[in-house]
Short mmCIF file of C-alpha atoms in Angstrom, two decimals:
data_model
loop_
_atom_site.label_atom_id
_atom_site.label_comp_id
_atom_site.label_asym_id
_atom_site.label_seq_id
_atom_site.Cartn_x
_atom_site.Cartn_y
_atom_site.Cartn_z
CA MET J 26 -67.46 52.08 291.23
CA SER J 27 -66.67 49.45 288.60
CA LYS J 28 -63.03 48.33 288.81
CA ILE J 29 -61.41 47.19 285.56
CA VAL J 30 -57.98 45.65 286.13
CA ILE J 31 -55.65 45.13 283.15
CA LEU J 32 -52.72 42.79 283.74
CA GLY J 33 -49.87 43.67 281.42
CA GLY J 34 -49.08 46.90 279.59
CA GLY J 35 -48.03 45.39 276.25
CA TYR J 36 -49.79 45.77 272.89
CA GLY J 37 -53.00 44.10 274.03
CA GLY J 38 -53.29 45.60 277.50
CA ILE J 39 -52.49 49.15 276.44
CA THR J 40 -55.02 48.92 273.61
CA VAL J 41 -57.75 47.94 276.07
CA ALA J 42 -56.86 50.91 278.27
CA GLN J 43 -56.68 53.42 275.41
CA GLU J 44 -59.94 52.29 273.84
CA LEU J 45 -61.83 52.29 277.15
CA LEU J 46 -60.55 55.70 278.20
CA GLU J 47 -62.10 57.33 275.14
CA HIS J 48 -65.65 56.69 276.40
CA LEU J 49 -65.32 55.43 279.98
CA PRO J 50 -68.34 56.07 282.22
CA LYS J 51 -67.62 58.18 285.29
CA HIS J 52 -68.41 55.30 287.64
CA ALA J 53 -65.58 53.14 286.21
CA GLN J 54 -61.89 53.09 287.11
CA ILE J 55 -59.06 51.32 285.28
CA PHE J 56 -56.04 49.81 287.05
CA LEU J 57 -53.15 48.91 284.72
CA VAL J 58 -50.63 46.55 286.33
CA ASP J 59 -47.11 46.14 284.96
CA ARG J 60 -43.56 45.70 286.21
CA MET J 61 -42.24 48.64 284.19
CA PRO J 62 -43.19 52.35 284.22
CA TYR J 63 -43.46 52.37 280.40
CA GLN J 64 -44.33 50.03 277.56
CA GLY J 65 -41.51 48.39 275.64
CA LEU J 66 -42.27 47.93 271.93
CA LYS J 67 -41.56 44.23 271.71
CA THR J 68 -41.56 44.07 267.92
CA GLU J 69 -38.40 46.19 268.06
CA TYR J 70 -36.49 44.23 270.69
CA TYR J 71 -34.37 42.64 267.97
CA ALA J 72 -32.88 46.07 267.21
CA LEU J 73 -32.09 46.72 270.87
CA ALA J 74 -30.40 43.31 271.12
CA ALA J 75 -28.31 44.09 268.05
CA GLY J 76 -27.42 47.57 269.29
CA SER J 77 -28.90 49.61 266.43
CA VAL J 78 -31.38 51.46 268.66
CA SER J 79 -31.25 52.62 272.24
CA ASP J 80 -33.51 51.56 275.07
CA LEU J 81 -35.17 55.00 274.93
CA ASP J 82 -36.09 54.54 271.25
CA ILE J 83 -38.45 51.65 271.98
CA ARG J 84 -40.16 52.96 275.11
CA VAL J 85 -43.67 54.43 275.11
CA ASN J 86 -45.09 56.23 278.12
CA TYR J 87 -48.38 55.01 279.53
CA PRO J 88 -51.35 57.37 279.21
CA ILE J 89 -52.21 59.82 281.97
CA HIS J 90 -55.91 60.03 282.81
CA PRO J 91 -57.88 60.70 286.00
CA GLN J 92 -59.67 57.35 285.62
CA LEU J 93 -56.45 55.37 285.11
CA THR J 94 -54.31 54.21 288.02
CA MET J 95 -50.93 52.62 287.35
CA VAL J 96 -49.91 49.74 289.64
CA TYR J 97 -46.30 48.53 289.49
CA GLY J 98 -45.17 45.12 290.65
CA ASN J 99 -44.96 41.41 289.89
CA ILE J 100 -48.27 39.55 289.69
CA THR J 101 -48.05 36.39 291.79
CA ASP J 102 -51.59 35.00 291.56
CA ILE J 103 -55.06 35.62 290.13
CA ASP J 104 -57.79 34.45 292.50
CA LEU J 105 -60.67 33.92 290.09
CA GLU J 106 -63.09 32.76 292.75
CA ASN J 107 -62.67 35.84 294.97
CA LYS J 108 -61.87 38.28 292.15
CA LEU J 109 -58.50 39.34 293.52
CA VAL J 110 -55.11 39.93 291.89
CA HIS J 111 -52.11 39.32 294.15
CA ILE J 112 -49.14 41.61 293.53
CA THR J 113 -45.80 41.75 295.32
CA ASN J 114 -45.47 44.18 298.23
CA ARG J 115 -49.07 45.41 298.27
CA ASP J 116 -52.57 44.37 299.28
CA PRO J 117 -54.55 42.22 296.82
CA LEU J 118 -56.24 44.25 294.08
CA PRO J 119 -59.99 43.54 293.72
CA TYR J 120 -61.70 43.68 290.34
CA ASP J 121 -65.09 43.55 288.68
CA SER J 122 -63.52 42.84 285.29
CA VAL J 123 -59.97 41.68 284.65
CA VAL J 124 -57.99 41.42 281.42
CA ILE J 125 -55.11 38.92 281.35
CA ALA J 126 -52.62 40.31 278.83
CA LEU J 127 -49.36 39.04 280.30
CA GLY J 128 -47.63 37.94 277.11
CA CYS J 129 -45.21 35.09 276.67
CA THR J 130 -41.89 33.62 277.64
CA ASP J 131 -39.40 31.39 275.82
CA ASN J 132 -40.30 27.78 275.14
CA TYR J 133 -37.15 25.71 275.61
CA HIS J 134 -38.87 22.44 274.63
CA ASN J 135 -37.30 20.67 277.63
CA ILE J 136 -33.84 20.94 276.04
CA ALA J 137 -31.19 20.58 278.73
CA GLY J 138 -29.14 23.74 279.31
CA ALA J 139 -31.22 25.92 276.98
CA TYR J 140 -32.40 28.20 279.78
CA ASP J 141 -28.99 28.46 281.43
CA TYR J 142 -26.77 28.87 278.37
CA SER J 143 -28.77 31.00 275.96
CA CYS J 144 -30.07 34.56 276.10
CA SER J 145 -33.54 35.91 275.37
CA VAL J 146 -35.46 38.72 273.69
CA GLN J 147 -38.83 38.03 275.35
CA SER J 148 -38.71 40.89 277.86
CA LEU J 149 -37.08 44.30 277.90
CA SER J 150 -34.79 43.41 280.79
CA ALA J 151 -33.74 40.14 279.11
CA THR J 152 -33.09 41.97 275.84
CA ARG J 153 -30.86 44.46 277.64
CA ARG J 154 -28.76 41.56 278.96
CA THR J 155 -28.68 40.01 275.48
CA TYR J 156 -27.41 43.28 274.03
CA GLN J 157 -24.63 43.34 276.60
CA GLN J 158 -23.54 39.79 275.83
CA ILE J 159 -23.63 40.22 272.06
CA ASN J 160 -21.78 43.51 272.02
CA ASP J 161 -19.08 42.24 274.37
CA ILE J 162 -18.09 39.60 271.80
CA ARG J 163 -14.53 40.01 270.55
CA PRO J 164 -13.91 40.67 266.83
CA TYR J 165 -14.34 37.49 264.75
CA GLY J 166 -16.32 35.90 267.58
CA GLN J 167 -19.41 33.80 267.01
CA VAL J 168 -23.12 34.50 267.63
CA THR J 169 -25.48 31.56 267.20
CA ILE J 170 -29.19 32.22 266.82
CA VAL J 171 -31.42 29.22 267.53
CA GLY J 172 -34.58 29.51 265.46
CA GLY J 173 -35.01 30.78 261.90
CA GLY J 174 -38.43 32.36 262.32
CA LEU J 175 -39.27 36.05 262.22
CA SER J 176 -37.40 37.01 265.41
CA GLY J 177 -34.28 35.04 264.52
CA VAL J 178 -34.14 36.50 261.02
CA GLU J 179 -34.57 40.08 262.24
CA ILE J 180 -31.90 39.74 264.93
CA ALA J 181 -29.42 38.15 262.52
CA SER J 182 -29.86 40.79 259.81
CA GLU J 183 -29.84 43.75 262.20
CA LEU J 184 -26.75 42.41 263.94
CA ARG J 185 -24.96 41.92 260.64
CA GLU J 186 -25.37 45.62 259.86
CA CYS J 187 -24.14 46.57 263.35
CA ARG J 188 -21.22 44.15 263.61
CA SER J 189 -19.49 43.35 260.34
CA ASP J 190 -16.57 41.93 262.33
CA ILE J 191 -18.32 38.94 263.93
CA ASN J 192 -19.59 35.61 262.65
CA ILE J 193 -23.34 35.02 262.69
CA ARG J 194 -25.15 31.75 262.20
CA ILE J 195 -28.78 30.64 262.35
CA LEU J 196 -29.70 27.12 263.40
CA ASP J 197 -33.16 25.90 262.44
CA ARG J 198 -34.95 22.57 262.58
CA GLY J 199 -36.79 23.23 259.31
CA ASN J 200 -35.55 23.08 255.73
CA SER J 201 -35.06 26.85 255.49
CA VAL J 202 -35.30 30.08 257.40
CA LEU J 203 -38.90 31.32 257.60
CA SER J 204 -40.13 27.82 256.75
CA ALA J 205 -43.75 28.83 257.53
CA PHE J 206 -43.67 31.44 254.74
CA PRO J 207 -43.96 31.02 250.93
CA SER J 208 -40.88 29.68 249.14
CA LYS J 209 -40.36 32.95 247.22
CA LEU J 210 -40.02 34.82 250.48
CA GLN J 211 -37.76 32.15 252.00
CA GLU J 212 -35.40 32.35 249.03
CA TYR J 213 -35.26 36.14 249.12
CA VAL J 214 -34.27 36.17 252.78
CA SER J 215 -31.81 33.29 252.28
CA SER J 216 -30.19 35.19 249.39
CA TRP J 217 -29.82 38.27 251.60
CA PHE J 218 -28.08 36.19 254.23
CA ARG J 219 -25.74 34.54 251.72
CA LEU J 220 -24.85 37.97 250.31
CA HIS J 221 -24.13 39.28 253.82
CA ASP J 222 -22.17 36.26 255.07
CA VAL J 223 -24.71 34.94 257.57
CA GLU J 224 -24.40 31.18 257.93
CA MET J 225 -27.66 29.21 257.76
CA ARG J 226 -27.90 25.61 258.93
CA SER J 227 -31.14 23.69 258.44
CA ASN J 228 -32.56 20.41 259.77
CA ILE J 229 -30.79 20.89 263.09
CA SER J 230 -31.93 18.81 266.05
CA ILE J 231 -30.64 20.48 269.22
CA THR J 232 -30.35 18.05 272.10
CA SER J 233 -28.60 20.16 274.75
CA LEU J 234 -26.57 23.29 275.46
CA GLU J 235 -23.45 23.88 277.52
CA GLN J 236 -21.37 26.99 278.04
CA GLY J 237 -20.12 27.85 274.55
CA ILE J 238 -21.49 24.69 272.93
CA VAL J 239 -24.74 23.79 271.16
CA TYR J 240 -25.21 20.05 270.59
CA ASN J 241 -26.80 18.92 267.34
CA ASN J 242 -27.23 15.32 268.49
CA ASN J 243 -23.56 14.30 268.88
CA GLU J 244 -22.14 17.24 266.91
CA GLN J 245 -20.61 20.09 268.90
CA ILE J 246 -21.33 23.55 267.51
CA PHE J 247 -19.09 26.10 269.21
CA THR J 248 -20.31 29.61 269.95
CA ASP J 249 -19.58 32.67 272.08
CA VAL J 250 -23.21 33.75 272.55
CA THR J 251 -26.40 31.82 271.84
CA VAL J 252 -29.66 33.72 271.31
CA TRP J 253 -32.85 31.67 271.73
CA THR J 254 -35.71 32.45 269.31
CA ALA J 255 -37.04 28.91 268.93
CA GLY J 256 -40.57 29.25 270.23
CA ILE J 257 -42.75 30.87 272.86
CA GLN J 258 -45.31 29.85 275.45
CA PRO J 259 -47.62 31.73 277.85
CA VAL J 260 -46.01 33.19 280.96
CA GLY J 261 -45.53 30.98 284.01
CA LEU J 262 -48.55 32.39 285.84
CA VAL J 263 -50.84 31.22 283.03
CA GLN J 264 -49.02 27.89 282.76
CA GLN J 265 -49.91 27.26 286.41
CA MET J 266 -53.63 27.93 285.97
CA THR J 267 -55.68 24.71 285.99
CA LEU J 268 -58.13 25.74 283.28
CA PRO J 269 -58.90 24.38 279.78
CA LYS J 270 -56.03 25.09 277.38
CA ASP J 271 -55.04 24.32 273.80
CA PRO J 272 -51.98 22.18 272.90
CA GLN J 273 -49.76 25.30 273.08
CA GLY J 274 -50.84 25.95 276.68
CA ARG J 275 -52.99 28.98 275.84
CA LEU J 276 -56.27 29.50 277.68
CA ILE J 277 -59.48 28.60 275.88
CA VAL J 278 -61.84 31.57 275.58
CA ASN J 279 -65.30 32.22 274.15
CA GLY J 280 -66.28 34.62 271.37
CA PHE J 281 -65.89 37.58 273.73
CA HIS J 282 -62.29 36.56 274.65
CA GLU J 283 -63.65 35.54 278.03
CA LEU J 284 -63.01 32.46 280.17
CA PRO J 285 -66.20 30.37 279.75
CA ASP J 286 -66.47 29.53 283.45
CA PHE J 287 -65.51 32.98 284.74
CA PRO J 288 -67.54 35.90 283.35
CA HIS J 289 -65.70 39.22 283.04
CA VAL J 290 -62.29 37.49 282.97
CA TYR J 291 -60.81 38.25 279.55
CA VAL J 292 -57.65 36.77 278.03
CA ILE J 293 -55.83 38.29 275.06
CA GLY J 294 -52.50 38.10 273.27
CA ASP J 295 -50.06 35.23 273.71
CA CYS J 296 -52.06 33.75 276.61
CA SER J 297 -55.24 33.31 274.54
CA SER J 298 -56.07 30.38 272.24
CA GLN J 299 -56.78 31.78 268.77
CA PRO J 300 -56.81 30.49 265.15
CA PHE J 301 -53.93 32.87 264.37
CA SER J 302 -50.23 32.92 265.12
CA PRO J 303 -49.41 35.14 268.12
CA SER J 304 -48.48 38.71 267.14
CA ALA J 305 -48.64 42.29 268.33
CA GLN J 306 -51.27 42.94 265.67
CA LEU J 307 -53.48 40.14 267.00
CA ALA J 308 -53.07 41.31 270.60
CA GLY J 309 -54.10 44.81 269.59
CA ALA J 310 -57.14 43.56 267.67
CA GLN J 311 -58.24 41.46 270.64
CA GLY J 312 -57.65 44.38 272.97
CA LYS J 313 -59.92 46.58 270.89
CA GLN J 314 -62.67 43.97 270.94
CA VAL J 315 -62.41 43.40 274.70
CA ALA J 316 -62.72 47.16 275.23
CA GLU J 317 -65.91 47.07 273.13
CA VAL J 318 -67.30 44.21 275.23
CA ILE J 319 -66.50 45.89 278.55
CA HIS J 320 -67.89 49.21 277.40
CA ALA J 321 -71.14 47.61 276.20
CA ARG J 322 -71.59 45.76 279.47
CA LEU J 323 -70.91 48.90 281.50
CA GLU J 324 -73.87 50.43 279.67
CA ASN J 325 -75.98 47.26 280.11
CA LYS J 326 -75.92 46.52 276.39
CA GLU J 327 -75.33 43.25 274.58
CA PRO J 328 -71.85 43.29 272.97
CA ARG J 329 -71.54 42.50 269.27
CA LEU J 330 -68.20 41.71 267.69
CA SER J 331 -67.11 41.27 264.09
CA ARG J 332 -64.54 38.70 263.01
CA ILE J 333 -60.89 39.68 263.49
CA LYS J 334 -59.11 40.38 260.21
CA LEU J 335 -55.33 40.70 260.31
CA LYS J 336 -53.51 42.77 257.71
CA GLY J 337 -50.43 40.61 257.27
CA VAL J 338 -46.84 40.23 258.47
CA LEU J 339 -43.86 42.55 258.04
CA GLY J 340 -40.23 41.87 258.84
CA SER J 341 -36.93 43.70 258.47
CA LEU J 342 -33.61 42.79 256.92
CA GLY J 343 -31.56 45.56 258.46
CA LYS J 344 -32.56 49.18 257.93
CA LYS J 345 -32.97 49.20 254.13
CA SER J 346 -34.62 45.94 253.16
CA GLY J 347 -37.45 43.78 254.39
CA PHE J 348 -40.15 41.28 253.58
CA GLY J 349 -43.83 40.86 254.16
CA LEU J 350 -46.91 38.80 253.48
CA MET J 351 -50.15 40.61 252.70
CA GLY J 352 -53.19 38.50 251.86
CA GLY J 353 -50.93 35.66 250.75
CA THR J 354 -48.86 37.95 248.48
CA PRO J 355 -45.13 38.19 249.30
CA LEU J 356 -43.60 41.68 249.51
CA LEU J 357 -39.84 41.96 249.12
CA GLY J 358 -37.25 44.72 249.36
CA ARG J 359 -37.47 48.35 250.42
CA ILE J 360 -41.27 48.77 250.39
CA PRO J 361 -42.06 46.31 253.22
CA ARG J 362 -39.22 47.82 255.25
CA MET J 363 -40.73 51.28 254.80
CA LEU J 364 -44.14 49.93 255.76
CA LYS J 365 -42.69 48.41 258.92
CA SER J 366 -41.10 51.73 259.84
CA GLY J 367 -44.47 53.40 259.32
CA VAL J 368 -46.19 50.91 261.60
CA LEU J 369 -43.60 51.63 264.29
CA TRP J 370 -44.07 55.38 263.88
CA ARG J 371 -47.84 55.05 264.30
CA SER J 372 -47.49 52.73 267.28
CA LYS J 373 -45.24 55.13 269.16
CA ARG J 374 -47.57 58.04 268.61
CA HIS J 375 -50.84 56.17 269.18
CA PHE J 376 -49.78 54.53 272.42
CA GLY J 377 -47.80 57.53 273.61
#
């Protein structure tokens, strides 16, 4: 029997499983390893943190199939030499092929106190705690969001619609929110924030955090809750692996998303070095290609892959407005928000 072990049940890992199960030979078995008994739709964690959706709204059940075995637990080590995955409270899990799709964690950029005095939206459990902290804030209290990228913008706008009684600010080191996007899109989002009384502060250089205080060099910025959305990095397990990596700490892979020195070890999503920004869309595209490679090799065929083409980026400004970038063309207003809702609808039904 050929054992295919998938580490992580996020967008990339679940795509590999779904695609393989459609045409899996009878001699193959898939083992999907995750801490949780369901997938959390990470692109919607901002809404859970703000309190506009429930935990149940962003869960998707894993597929049920006679050739799929779910394994629950924390992964402590991947023994590439002996082809074993070590998981808490169980015997090591052997594999013939393994897919590393473990996602990311916050990058605190070595800023003192950032880990201890800010909250996160990088895992479902962390987002639950963030929701609790935010929604325990007294009226007229202060939420500070560090990072004006996509996650920071979506949390700020969703929270504004949920809590009109609190103060919200975004701190960013760039000249504007969404500084990586075209100026037309930046101005649209900035105008929405000005209209909805969300404070934006640019060119901020955070040097440290304490309880209730963010330091911009020597300036003290007071806050009740600080939400960290200022960058990501691969999970700690990947950080500890002594293998070739890019400057962001992501593992270098070949054209088949495979570690060059370890055949049949595939890396996708936020752990994989790619010429694209990390995203759920990219993880899914990689997952589909890895499934094609594994399937071809199970049938003793040479895999052939086409170049990955991403469709664009969509973001929300609350429930009625949004923004997007499709082929370099900015989309603004209700249409990109409707498109984002459609993507979520399809994701829940495809993965579920």
